[in-house]
Coordinates of C-alpha atoms in Angstrom, one line a residue:
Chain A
X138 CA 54.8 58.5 75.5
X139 CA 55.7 54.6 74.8
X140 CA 57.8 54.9 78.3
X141 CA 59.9 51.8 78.1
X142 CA 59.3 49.4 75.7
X143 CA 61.0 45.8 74.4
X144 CA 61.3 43.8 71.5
X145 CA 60.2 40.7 71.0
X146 CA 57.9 39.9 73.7
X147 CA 59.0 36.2 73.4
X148 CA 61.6 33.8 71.8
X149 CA 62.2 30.5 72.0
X150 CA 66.4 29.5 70.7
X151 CA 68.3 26.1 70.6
X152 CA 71.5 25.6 72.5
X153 CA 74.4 27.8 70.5
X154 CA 71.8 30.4 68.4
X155 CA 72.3 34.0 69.4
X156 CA 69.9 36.6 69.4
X157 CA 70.0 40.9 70.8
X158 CA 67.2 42.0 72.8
X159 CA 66.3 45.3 72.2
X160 CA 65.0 47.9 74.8
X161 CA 63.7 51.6 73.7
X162 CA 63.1 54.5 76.0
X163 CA 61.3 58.0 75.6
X164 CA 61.7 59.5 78.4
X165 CA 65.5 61.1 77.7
X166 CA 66.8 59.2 80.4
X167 CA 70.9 59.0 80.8
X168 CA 70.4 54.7 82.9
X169 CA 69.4 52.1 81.6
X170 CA 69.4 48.6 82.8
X171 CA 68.9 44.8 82.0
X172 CA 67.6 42.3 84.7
X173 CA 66.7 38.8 84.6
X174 CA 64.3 37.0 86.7
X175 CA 64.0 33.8 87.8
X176 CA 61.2 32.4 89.6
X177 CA 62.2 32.8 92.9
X178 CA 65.6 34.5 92.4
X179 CA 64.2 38.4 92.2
X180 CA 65.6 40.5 89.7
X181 CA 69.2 39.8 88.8
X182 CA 71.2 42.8 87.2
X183 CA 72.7 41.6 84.3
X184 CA 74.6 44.8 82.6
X185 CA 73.9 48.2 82.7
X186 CA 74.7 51.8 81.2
X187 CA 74.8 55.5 82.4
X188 CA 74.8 57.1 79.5
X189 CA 75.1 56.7 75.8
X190 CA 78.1 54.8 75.2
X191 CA 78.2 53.3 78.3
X192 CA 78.1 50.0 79.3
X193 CA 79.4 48.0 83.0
X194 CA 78.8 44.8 84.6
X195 CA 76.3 43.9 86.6
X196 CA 75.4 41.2 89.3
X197 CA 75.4 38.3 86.3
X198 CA 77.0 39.3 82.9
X199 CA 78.3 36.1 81.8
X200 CA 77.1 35.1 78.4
X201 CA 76.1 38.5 77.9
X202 CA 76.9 41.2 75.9
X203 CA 75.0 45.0 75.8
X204 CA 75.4 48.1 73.4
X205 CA 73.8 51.9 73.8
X206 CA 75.2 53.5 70.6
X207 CA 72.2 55.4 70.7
X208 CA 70.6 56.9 74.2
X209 CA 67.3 55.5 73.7
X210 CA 68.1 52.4 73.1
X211 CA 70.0 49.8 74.7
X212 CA 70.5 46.1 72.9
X213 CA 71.4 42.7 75.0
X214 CA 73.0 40.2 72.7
X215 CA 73.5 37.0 73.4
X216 CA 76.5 35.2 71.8
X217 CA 75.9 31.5 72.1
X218 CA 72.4 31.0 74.2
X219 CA 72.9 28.2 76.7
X220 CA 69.7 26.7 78.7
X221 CA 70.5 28.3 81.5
X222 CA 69.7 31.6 80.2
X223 CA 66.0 30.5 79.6
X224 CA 64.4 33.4 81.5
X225 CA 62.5 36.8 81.8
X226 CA 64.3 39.9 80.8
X227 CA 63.5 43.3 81.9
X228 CA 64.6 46.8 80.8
X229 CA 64.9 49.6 83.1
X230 CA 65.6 53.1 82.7
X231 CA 65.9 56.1 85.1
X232 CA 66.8 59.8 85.2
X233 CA 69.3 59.4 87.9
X234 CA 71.2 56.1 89.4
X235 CA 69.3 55.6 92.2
X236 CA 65.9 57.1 91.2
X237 CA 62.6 55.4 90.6
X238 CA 62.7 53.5 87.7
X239 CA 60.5 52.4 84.6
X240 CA 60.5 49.2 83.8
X241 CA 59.5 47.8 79.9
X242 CA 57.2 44.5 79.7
X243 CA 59.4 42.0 79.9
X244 CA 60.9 39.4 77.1
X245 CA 60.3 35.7 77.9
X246 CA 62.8 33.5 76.4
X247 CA 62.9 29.9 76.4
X248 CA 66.6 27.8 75.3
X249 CA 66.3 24.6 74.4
Chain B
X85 CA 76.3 42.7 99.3
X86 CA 74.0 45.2 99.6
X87 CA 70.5 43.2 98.2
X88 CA 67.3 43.7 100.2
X89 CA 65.6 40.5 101.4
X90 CA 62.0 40.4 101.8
X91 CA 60.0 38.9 104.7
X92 CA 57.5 37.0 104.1
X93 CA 58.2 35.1 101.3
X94 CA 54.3 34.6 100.8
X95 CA 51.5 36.2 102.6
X96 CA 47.4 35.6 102.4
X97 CA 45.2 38.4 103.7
X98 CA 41.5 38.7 103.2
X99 CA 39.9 41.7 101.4
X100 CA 40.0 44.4 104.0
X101 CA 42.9 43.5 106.2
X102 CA 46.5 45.1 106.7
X103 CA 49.3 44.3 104.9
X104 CA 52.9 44.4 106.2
X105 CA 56.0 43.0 104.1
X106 CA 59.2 44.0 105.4
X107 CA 62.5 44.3 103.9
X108 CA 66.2 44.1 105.1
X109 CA 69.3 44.8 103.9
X110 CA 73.3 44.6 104.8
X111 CA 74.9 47.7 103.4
X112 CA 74.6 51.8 103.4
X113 CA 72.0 53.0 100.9
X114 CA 71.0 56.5 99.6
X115 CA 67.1 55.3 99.1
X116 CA 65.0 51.8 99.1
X117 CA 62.5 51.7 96.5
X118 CA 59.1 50.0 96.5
X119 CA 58.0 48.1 93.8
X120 CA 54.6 45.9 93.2
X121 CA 54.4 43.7 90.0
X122 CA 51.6 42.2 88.4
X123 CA 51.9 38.4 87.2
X124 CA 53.2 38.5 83.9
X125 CA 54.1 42.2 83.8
X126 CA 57.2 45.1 84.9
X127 CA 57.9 46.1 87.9
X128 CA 56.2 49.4 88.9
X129 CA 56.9 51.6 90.9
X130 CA 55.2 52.3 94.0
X131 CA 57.6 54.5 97.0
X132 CA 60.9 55.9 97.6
X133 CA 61.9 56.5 100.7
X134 CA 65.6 58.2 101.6
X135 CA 68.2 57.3 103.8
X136 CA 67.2 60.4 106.0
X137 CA 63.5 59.7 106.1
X138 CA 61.9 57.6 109.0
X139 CA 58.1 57.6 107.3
X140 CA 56.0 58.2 104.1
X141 CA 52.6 57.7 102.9
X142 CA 51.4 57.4 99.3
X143 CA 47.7 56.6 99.5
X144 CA 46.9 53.2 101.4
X145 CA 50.9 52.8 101.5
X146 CA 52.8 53.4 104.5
X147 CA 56.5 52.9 104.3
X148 CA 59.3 53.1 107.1
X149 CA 62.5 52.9 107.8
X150 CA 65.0 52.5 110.1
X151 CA 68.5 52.6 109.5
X152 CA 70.3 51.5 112.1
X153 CA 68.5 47.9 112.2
X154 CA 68.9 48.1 108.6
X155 CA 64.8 47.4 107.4
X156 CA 61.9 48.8 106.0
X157 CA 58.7 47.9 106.2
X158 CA 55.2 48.2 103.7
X159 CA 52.0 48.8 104.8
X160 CA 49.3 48.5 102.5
X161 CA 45.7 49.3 104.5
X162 CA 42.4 48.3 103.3
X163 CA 43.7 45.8 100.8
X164 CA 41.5 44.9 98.0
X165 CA 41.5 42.2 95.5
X166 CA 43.5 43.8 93.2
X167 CA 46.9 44.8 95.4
X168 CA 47.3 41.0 94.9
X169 CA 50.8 40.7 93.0
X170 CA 54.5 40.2 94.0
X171 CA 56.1 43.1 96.1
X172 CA 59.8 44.0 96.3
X173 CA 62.2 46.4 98.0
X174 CA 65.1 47.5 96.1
X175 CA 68.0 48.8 98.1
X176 CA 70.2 51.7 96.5
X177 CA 73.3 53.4 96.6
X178 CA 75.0 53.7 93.2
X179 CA 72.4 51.5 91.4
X180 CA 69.2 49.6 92.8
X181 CA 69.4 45.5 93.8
X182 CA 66.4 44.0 94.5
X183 CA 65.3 41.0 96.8
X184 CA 63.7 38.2 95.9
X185 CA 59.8 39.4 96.5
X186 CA 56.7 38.8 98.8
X187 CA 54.3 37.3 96.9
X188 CA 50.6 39.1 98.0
X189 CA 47.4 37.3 97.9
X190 CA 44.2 39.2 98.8
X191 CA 41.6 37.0 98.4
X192 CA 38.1 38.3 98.3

């Protein structure tokens, strides 16, 4: 099993580009979440989905948008990248809401 | 809002000594979760420890927890070069919210 995994593992966009993140699970699980992190700051929930075709809001979803057409995967688009998004993006997944969950590598992304 | 706050921010131990990072938090949860991660890496996951649960042990982890001052506390005995990495507690009742980390240095 891949567990969690996330594509690219870097990018670097100028001011206006947009660009989807995408996050793949094998594990069959129904959550699955996007965070970023800031040095500092934690982990930020961004947007998040409990099952396929599901999508809310998180702690931070401006400037974002996310997709799960599928249940394994779950895409974070962004529209028009701003500087401020320049940061490191996790995928999670989990079997239940508040169970342990499996985190994929990280993407870094860098806005100029 | 219901994120856990770790305490210390940063901590330096020597190889062999205790670890203790605590966490607290504002709001009822169903669990807090454990997680260490490695510079440059996901978060893993290390305990989860219920709402109805005073103490657990995974290994040289010891996690408790007491709900009505809100806090949790990690104990990592016998630490060795490699528990060096950032810890954090994520608080959960519908979904999990992390603080913002203890940063662990073991130094050998």
């Amino acid at each position: 099993n891949a567990g969690v995994t996330q594509t690219p593992k870097f990018r670097v966009l100028k001011t206006g580009q947009s660009m989807t993140l995408l996050c793949a699970q094998d594990m069959n699980h129904e959550y699955m979440y996007w965070y970023r992190q800031d040095p500092g700051m934690g982990l930020r929930l961004i947007h998040y989905s409990v099952g396929e075709g599901t999508t809310a809001k998180g702690e931070v979803p401006d400037g974002y948008n996310v997709s799960r057409l599928k249940k394994q995967n779950f895409l974070l688009g962004l529209e028009s990248a701003a500087p401020s998004q320049t940061s490191v993006y996790f995928c999670a997944s989990t079997d239940l809401g508040d169970n342990e969950q499996f985190f994929g590598p990280g993407t870094r992304l860098t806005v100029l | 809002s219901q994120q856990g706050e770790e305490d210390p921010q940063a901590l330096s131990i020597q190889e062999g000594e205790n670890a203790t990072m605590n966490c607290s938090y504002k709001t009822s949860i169903n669990n807090l979760q454990w997680y260490r991660q490695n510079s440059g890496r996901g978060l893993v996951h290390l305990i989860l420890i219920r709402s109805n649960e005073r103490e657990k042990h995974s290994g040289r982890l010891r996690v408790t927890l007491d709900t009505s001052k809100k806090s949790s506390s990690l104990l990592i005995t016998a630490s060795r070069a490699a528990d060096t990495a950032s810890y954090f507690c994520g608080t959960s009742y519908d979904k999990v919210i992390f603080g913002p980390g203890t940063s662990l240095s073991v130094i050998p």
